[in-house]
Coordinates of C-alpha atoms in Angstrom, one line a residue:
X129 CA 146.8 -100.1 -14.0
X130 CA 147.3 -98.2 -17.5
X131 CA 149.8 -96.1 -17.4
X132 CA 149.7 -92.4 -18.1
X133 CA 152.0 -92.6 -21.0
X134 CA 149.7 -94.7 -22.5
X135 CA 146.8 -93.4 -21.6
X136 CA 147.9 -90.2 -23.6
X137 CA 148.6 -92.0 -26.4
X138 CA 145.3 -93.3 -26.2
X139 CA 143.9 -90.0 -26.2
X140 CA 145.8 -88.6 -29.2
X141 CA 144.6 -91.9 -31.0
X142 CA 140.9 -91.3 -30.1
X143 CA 141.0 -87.4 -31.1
X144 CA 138.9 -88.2 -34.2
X145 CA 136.6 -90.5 -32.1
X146 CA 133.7 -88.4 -31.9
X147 CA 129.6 -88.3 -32.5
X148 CA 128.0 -85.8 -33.9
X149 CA 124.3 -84.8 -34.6
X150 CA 122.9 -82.0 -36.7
X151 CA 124.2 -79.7 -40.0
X152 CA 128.0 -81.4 -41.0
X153 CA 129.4 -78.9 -43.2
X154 CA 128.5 -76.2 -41.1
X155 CA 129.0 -77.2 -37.2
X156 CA 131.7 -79.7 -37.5
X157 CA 134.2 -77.1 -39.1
X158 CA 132.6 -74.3 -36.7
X159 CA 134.1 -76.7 -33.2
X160 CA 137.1 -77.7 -34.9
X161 CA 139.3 -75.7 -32.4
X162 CA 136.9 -76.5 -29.5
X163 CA 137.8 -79.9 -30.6
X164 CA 141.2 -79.0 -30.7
X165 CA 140.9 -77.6 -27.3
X166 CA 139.4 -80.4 -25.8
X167 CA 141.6 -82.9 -26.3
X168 CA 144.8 -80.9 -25.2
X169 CA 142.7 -80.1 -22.3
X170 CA 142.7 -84.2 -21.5
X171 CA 146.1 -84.8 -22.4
X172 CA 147.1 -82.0 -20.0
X173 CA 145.1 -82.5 -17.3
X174 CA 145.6 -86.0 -17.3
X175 CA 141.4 -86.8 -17.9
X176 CA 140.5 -90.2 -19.1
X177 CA 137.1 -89.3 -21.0
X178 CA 135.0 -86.0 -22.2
X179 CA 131.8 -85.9 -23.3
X180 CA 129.8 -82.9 -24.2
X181 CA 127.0 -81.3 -26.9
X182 CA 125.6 -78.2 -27.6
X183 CA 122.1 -77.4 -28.3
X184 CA 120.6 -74.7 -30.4
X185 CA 116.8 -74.3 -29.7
X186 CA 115.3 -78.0 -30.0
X187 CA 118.7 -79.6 -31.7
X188 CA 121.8 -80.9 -30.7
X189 CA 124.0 -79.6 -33.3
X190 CA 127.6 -80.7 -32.2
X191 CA 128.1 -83.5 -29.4
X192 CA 131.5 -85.3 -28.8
X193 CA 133.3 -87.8 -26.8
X194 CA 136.6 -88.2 -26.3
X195 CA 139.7 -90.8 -24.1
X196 CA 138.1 -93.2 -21.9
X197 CA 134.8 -94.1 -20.2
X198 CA 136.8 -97.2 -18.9
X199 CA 140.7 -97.3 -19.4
X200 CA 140.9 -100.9 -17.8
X201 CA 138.9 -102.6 -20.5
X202 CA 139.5 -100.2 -22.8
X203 CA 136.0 -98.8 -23.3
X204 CA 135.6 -95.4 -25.6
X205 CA 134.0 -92.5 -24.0
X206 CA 130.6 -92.0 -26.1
X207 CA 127.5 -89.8 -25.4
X208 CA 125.3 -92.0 -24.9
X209 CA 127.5 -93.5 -21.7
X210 CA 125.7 -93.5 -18.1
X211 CA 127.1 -90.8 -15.2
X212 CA 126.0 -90.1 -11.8
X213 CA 125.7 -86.2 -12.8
X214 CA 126.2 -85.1 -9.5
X215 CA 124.5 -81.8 -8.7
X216 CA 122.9 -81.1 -12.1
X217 CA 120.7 -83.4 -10.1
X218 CA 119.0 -80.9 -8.2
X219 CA 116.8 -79.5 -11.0
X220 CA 115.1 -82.4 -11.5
X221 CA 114.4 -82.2 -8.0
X222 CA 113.6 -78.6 -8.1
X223 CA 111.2 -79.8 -11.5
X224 CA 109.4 -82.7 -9.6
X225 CA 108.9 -79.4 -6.3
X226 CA 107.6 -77.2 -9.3
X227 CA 105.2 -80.0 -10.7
X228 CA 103.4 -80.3 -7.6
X229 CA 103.3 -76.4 -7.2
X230 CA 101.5 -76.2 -10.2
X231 CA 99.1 -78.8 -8.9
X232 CA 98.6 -76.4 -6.2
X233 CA 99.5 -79.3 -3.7
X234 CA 102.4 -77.2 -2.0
X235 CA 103.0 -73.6 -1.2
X236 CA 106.3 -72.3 -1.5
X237 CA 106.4 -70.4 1.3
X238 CA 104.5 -72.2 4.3
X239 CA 106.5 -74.6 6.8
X240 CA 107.4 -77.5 5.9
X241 CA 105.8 -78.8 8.8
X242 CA 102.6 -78.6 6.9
X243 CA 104.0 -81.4 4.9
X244 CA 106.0 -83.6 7.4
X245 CA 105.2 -86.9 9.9
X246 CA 108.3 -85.0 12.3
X247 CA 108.9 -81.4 13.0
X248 CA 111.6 -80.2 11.9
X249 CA 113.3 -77.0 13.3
X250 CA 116.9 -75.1 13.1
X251 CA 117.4 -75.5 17.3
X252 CA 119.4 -72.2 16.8
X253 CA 116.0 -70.2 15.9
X254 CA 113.3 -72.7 16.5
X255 CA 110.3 -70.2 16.4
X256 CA 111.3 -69.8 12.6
X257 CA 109.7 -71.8 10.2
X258 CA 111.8 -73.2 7.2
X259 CA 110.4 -73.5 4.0
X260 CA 110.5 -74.8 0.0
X261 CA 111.2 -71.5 -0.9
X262 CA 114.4 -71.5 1.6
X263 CA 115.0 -74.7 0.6
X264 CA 115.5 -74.0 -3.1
X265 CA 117.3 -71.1 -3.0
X266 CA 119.9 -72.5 -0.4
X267 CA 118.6 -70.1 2.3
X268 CA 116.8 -73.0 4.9
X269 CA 119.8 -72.9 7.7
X270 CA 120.1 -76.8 7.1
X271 CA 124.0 -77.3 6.5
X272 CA 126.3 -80.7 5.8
X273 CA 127.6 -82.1 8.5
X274 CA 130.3 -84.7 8.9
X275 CA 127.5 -87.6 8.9
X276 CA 126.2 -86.2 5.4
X277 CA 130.5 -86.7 3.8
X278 CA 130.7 -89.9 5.7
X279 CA 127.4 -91.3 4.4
X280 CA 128.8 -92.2 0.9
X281 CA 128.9 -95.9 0.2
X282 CA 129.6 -98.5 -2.1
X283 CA 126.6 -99.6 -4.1
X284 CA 122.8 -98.4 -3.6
X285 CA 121.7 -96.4 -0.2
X286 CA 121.7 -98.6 2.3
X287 CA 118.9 -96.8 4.1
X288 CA 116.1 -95.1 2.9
X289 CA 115.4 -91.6 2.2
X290 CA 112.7 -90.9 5.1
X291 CA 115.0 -92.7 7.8
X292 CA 117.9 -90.8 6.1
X293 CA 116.5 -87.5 6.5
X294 CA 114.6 -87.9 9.9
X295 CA 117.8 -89.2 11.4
X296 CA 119.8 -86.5 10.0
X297 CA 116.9 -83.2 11.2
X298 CA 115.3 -85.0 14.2
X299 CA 116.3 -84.4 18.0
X300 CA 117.5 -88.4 19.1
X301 CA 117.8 -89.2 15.5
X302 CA 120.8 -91.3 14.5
X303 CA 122.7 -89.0 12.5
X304 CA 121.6 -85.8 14.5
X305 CA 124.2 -83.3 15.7
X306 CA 122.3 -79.7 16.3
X307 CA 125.9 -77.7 15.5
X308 CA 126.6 -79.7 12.6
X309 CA 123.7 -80.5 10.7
X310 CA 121.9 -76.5 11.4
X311 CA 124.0 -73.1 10.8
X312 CA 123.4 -70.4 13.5
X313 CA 122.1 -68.2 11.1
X314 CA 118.3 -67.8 10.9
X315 CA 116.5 -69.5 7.8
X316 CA 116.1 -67.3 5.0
X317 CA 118.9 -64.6 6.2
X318 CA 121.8 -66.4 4.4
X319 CA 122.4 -67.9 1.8
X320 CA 124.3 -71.3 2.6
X321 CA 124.8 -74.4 -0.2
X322 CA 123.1 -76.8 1.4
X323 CA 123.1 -80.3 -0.3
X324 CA 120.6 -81.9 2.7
X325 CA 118.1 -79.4 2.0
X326 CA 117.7 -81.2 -1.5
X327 CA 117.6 -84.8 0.1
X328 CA 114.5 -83.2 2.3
X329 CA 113.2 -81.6 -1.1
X330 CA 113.3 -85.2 -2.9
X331 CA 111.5 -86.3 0.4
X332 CA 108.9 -83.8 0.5
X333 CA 107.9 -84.7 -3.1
X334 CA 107.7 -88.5 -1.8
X335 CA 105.2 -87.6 1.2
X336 CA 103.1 -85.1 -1.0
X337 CA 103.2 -87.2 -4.3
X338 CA 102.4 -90.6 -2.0
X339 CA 105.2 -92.2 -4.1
X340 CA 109.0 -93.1 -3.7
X341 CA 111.1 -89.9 -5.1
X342 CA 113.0 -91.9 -7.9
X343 CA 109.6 -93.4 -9.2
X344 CA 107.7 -90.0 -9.4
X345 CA 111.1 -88.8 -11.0
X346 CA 110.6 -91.5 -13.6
X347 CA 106.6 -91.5 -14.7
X348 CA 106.4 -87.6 -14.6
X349 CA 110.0 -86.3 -15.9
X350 CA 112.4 -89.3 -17.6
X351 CA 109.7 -91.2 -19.1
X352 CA 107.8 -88.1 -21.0
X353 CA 110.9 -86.8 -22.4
X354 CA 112.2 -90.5 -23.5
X355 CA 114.8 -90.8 -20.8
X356 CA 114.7 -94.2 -20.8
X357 CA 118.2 -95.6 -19.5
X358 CA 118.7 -92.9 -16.8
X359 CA 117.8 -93.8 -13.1
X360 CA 118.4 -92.5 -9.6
X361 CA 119.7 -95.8 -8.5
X362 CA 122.6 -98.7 -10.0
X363 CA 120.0 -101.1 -9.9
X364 CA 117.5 -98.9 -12.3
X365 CA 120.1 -98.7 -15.2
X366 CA 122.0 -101.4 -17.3
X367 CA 125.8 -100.8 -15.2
X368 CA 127.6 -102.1 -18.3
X369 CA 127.1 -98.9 -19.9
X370 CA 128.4 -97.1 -16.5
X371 CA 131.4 -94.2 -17.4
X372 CA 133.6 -95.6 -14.5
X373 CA 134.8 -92.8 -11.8
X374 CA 138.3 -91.8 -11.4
X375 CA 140.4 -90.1 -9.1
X376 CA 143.8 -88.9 -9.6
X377 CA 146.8 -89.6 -7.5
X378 CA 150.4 -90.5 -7.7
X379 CA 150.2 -90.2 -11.1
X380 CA 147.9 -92.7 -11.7
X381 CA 143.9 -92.6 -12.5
X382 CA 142.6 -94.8 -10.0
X383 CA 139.3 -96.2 -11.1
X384 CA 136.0 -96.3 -8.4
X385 CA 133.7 -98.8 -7.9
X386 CA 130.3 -96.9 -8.1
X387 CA 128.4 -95.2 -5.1
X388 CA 125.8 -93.8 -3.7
X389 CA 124.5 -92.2 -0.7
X390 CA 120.9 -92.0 0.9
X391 CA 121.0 -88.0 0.3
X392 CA 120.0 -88.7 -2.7
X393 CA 118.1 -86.6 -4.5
X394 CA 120.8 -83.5 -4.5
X395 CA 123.2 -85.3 -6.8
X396 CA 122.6 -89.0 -7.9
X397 CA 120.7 -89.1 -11.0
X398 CA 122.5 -91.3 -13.5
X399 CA 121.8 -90.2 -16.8
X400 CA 124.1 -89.7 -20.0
X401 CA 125.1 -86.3 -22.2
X402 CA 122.2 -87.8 -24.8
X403 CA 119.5 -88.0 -22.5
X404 CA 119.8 -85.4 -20.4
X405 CA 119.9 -82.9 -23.6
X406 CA 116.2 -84.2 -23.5
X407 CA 115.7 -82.3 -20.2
X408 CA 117.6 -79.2 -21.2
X409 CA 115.9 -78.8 -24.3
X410 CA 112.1 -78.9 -22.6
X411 CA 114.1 -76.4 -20.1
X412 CA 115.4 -74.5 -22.9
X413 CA 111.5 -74.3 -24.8
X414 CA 110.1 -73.2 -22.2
X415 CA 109.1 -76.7 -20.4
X416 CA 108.2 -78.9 -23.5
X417 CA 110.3 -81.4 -25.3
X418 CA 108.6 -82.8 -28.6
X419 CA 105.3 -83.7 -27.0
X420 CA 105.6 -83.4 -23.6
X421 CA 105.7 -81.0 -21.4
X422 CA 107.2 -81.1 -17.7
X423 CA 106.7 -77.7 -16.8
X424 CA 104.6 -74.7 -17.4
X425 CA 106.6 -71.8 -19.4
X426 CA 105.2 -69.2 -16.8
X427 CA 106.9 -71.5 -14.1
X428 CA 110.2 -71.9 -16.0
X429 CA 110.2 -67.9 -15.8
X430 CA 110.0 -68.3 -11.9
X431 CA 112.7 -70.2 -11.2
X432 CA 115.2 -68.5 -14.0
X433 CA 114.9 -65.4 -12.3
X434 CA 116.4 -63.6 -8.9
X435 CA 114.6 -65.0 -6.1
X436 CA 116.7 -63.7 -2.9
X437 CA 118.4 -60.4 -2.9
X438 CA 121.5 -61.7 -0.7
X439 CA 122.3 -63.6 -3.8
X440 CA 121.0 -61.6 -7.1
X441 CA 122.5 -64.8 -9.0
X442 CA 120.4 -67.9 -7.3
X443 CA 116.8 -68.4 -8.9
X444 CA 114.8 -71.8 -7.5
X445 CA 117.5 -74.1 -7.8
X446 CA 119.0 -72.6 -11.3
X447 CA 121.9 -70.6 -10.7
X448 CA 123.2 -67.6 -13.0
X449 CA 126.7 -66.9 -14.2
X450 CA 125.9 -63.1 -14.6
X451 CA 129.1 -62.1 -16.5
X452 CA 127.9 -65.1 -18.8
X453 CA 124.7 -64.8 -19.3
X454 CA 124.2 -68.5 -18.3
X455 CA 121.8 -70.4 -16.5
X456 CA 122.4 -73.4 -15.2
X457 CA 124.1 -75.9 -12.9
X458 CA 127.3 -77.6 -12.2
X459 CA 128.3 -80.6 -10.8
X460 CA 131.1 -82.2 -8.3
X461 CA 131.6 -85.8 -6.5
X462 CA 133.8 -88.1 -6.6
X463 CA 135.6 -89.0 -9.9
X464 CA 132.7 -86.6 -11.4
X465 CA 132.6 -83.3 -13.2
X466 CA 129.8 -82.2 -14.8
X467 CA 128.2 -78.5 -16.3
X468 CA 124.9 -78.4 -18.0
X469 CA 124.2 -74.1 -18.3
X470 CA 122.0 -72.1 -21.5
X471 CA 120.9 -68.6 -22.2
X472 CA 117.6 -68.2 -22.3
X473 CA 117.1 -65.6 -25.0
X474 CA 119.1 -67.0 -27.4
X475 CA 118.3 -70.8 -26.3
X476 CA 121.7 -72.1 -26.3
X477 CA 122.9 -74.7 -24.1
X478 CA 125.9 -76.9 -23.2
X479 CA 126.3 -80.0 -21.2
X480 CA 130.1 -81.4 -20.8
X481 CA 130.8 -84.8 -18.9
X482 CA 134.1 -86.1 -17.5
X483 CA 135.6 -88.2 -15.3
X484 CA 137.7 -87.0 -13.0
X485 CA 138.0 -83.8 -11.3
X486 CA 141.3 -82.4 -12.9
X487 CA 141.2 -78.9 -15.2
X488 CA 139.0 -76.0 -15.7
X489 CA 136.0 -77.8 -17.1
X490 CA 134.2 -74.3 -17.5
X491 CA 136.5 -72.9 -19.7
X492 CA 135.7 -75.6 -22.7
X493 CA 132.2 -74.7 -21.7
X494 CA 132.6 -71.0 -22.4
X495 CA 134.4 -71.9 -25.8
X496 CA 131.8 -74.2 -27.0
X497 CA 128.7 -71.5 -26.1
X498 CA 131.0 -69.0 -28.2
X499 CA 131.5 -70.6 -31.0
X500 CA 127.4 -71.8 -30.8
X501 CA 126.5 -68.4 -30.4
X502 CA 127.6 -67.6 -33.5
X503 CA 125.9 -69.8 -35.8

């Protein structure tokens, strides 16, 4: 195992160990303090690697990695290293759900039932329907249970989606537990995180679409926008270029082997800062990145706006940090920490990477949208 003291050496030693894409003169000088910032934040915090960019309309005009993507084998942190993103995930599930709506093959708000081989049914309030509309704005009742935090495993899922989510919603079901799995509250009253109400999103677009989630994923979202080394699953992307996981105890970064569980569509998409600036830049312009186009504008402006009023902040997936002015998503797992947030009117975004969960990630995000706002 490296040892701290080394690894902040390391750190210091890598501080001018950075990429960078768009106007020199002018942006380089602009982040110097962000830059600054961001390697004190490593030292401090005791972070092996950082990644991040910023875009301004349909550029990336700063990115930058910094410490470790593997301290073991002493591998640099770079942009265009591989992450499972955790739950920035779940708007490219929510994009996939809003391709189809635009094909007119779902509704938002009819039952799911409509689209199902099972019935499924919050036992609490079974004479409620639960929709896509409660399940993308975190209002469906469906909760995680102890089965969904146990279900994380070494490798690929070990079972598949359907079995995963039929076992997890369906009476007799292997994973089934009607207090665990289901809050009392009726769908649509409350608004509850649910991460299982993604897996059954990712699902849904596998029975409407007729094809596995992580394949309809790849012909209609990560191949049009050139997303070519990203995949849901280890097997789809070269694992040499995997950012290893750490978590931090006794001291010590502990590295992870990598995992997965069969949930997933709410946080598993393995992708790096460079490629997914891809997706946040057809987000960003309104659905269209260079020639291709994943989303309608008209549908963007759907899901970036209030959907539910006992959360003025959630839209279809996309969250808002009001005080911000930020849309966006963040994500958490194990030996994971990700943000990927813009402003629509001024079409500037940031995506940061790093691995482990130590530090306030959000606050280098804030200082790098400031600084970009002002160019």
């Amino acid at each position: 195992m490296v040892s701290i003291s080394y690894l902040r050496r390391a750190i210091l030693l890598l501080v001018a160990i950075f990429t960078f894409t768009g106007p020199p003169a002018l942006s380089q000088e602009s982040f110097k303090e962000v830059e600054k910032y961001i390697v004190k934040h490593l030292i401090e915090n005791k972070i092996p690697g950082f990644a991040g960019c910023v875009i301004k309309e349909n550029r990336m005009i700063w990115s930058g990695a910094y410490g470790w993507s593997n301290i073991e084998n002493g591998v640099c942190m770079s942009i265009d290293g591989i992450m499972n993103i955790a739950s920035i995930s779940k708007t490219f599930t929510a994009t996939a759900v809003m391709q189809l709506w635009e094909q007119e093959l779902i509704e938002l708000d009819t039952d799911i039932n409509r689209y199902l081989p099972f019935s499924v049914r919050n036992p609490h309030h079974p004479d409620r329907p639960i929709s896509i509309f409660h399940l993308l704005t975190h209002t469906s009742s469906i909760i995680d249970g102890e089965f969904y935090g146990s279900s994380y495993s070494d490798g690929d899922p070990y079972i598949s989606l359907e079995d995963w989510i039929s076992g997890y919603l369906v009476p007799g079901g292997q994973f089934y537990d009607e207090e665990q799995n289901f809050s009392t509250e009726e769908p649509g009253s409350k608004r509850l995180y649910s991460n299982v109400g993604f897996g059954l999103l990712g699902y849904l677009v596998e029975r409407i679409s007729g094809m596995p989630f992580n394949e309809y994923c790849r012909k209609h979202i990560q191949e049009p926008l050139g997303m070519k080394h990203s995949g849901w699953f280890i097997h789809e992307i070269d694992s040499s270029k995997h950012i290893t996981p750490y978590e931090f105890n006794e001291d010590q970064n502990r590295p992870l082997d990598l995992y997965s569980f069969p949930n997933y569509p709410d946080g598993l998409l393995r992708t790096s800062v460079q490629e997914l600036s891809y997706f946040l830049m057809a987000i960003i312009n309104g659905g269209k990145y260079k020639n291709a186009r994943i989303l309608e504008k008209s549908t963007l402006k759907k899901m970036l706006q209030p959907a539910i009023e006992l959360d003025e902040d959630q839209g279809l997936c996309w969250h808002r940090i009001r005080y911000e002015a930020l849309w966006g998503h963040s994500g958490g797992d194990p030996g994971v920490g990700t943000y990927m947030y813009f402003n629509p009117r001024t079409r500037t975004g940031i995506i940061t990477f790093q691995n482990n969960h130590n530090g306030d990630v959000f606050s280098i995000v804030r200082m790098l949208y400031s600084v970009a706002d002002d160019l």
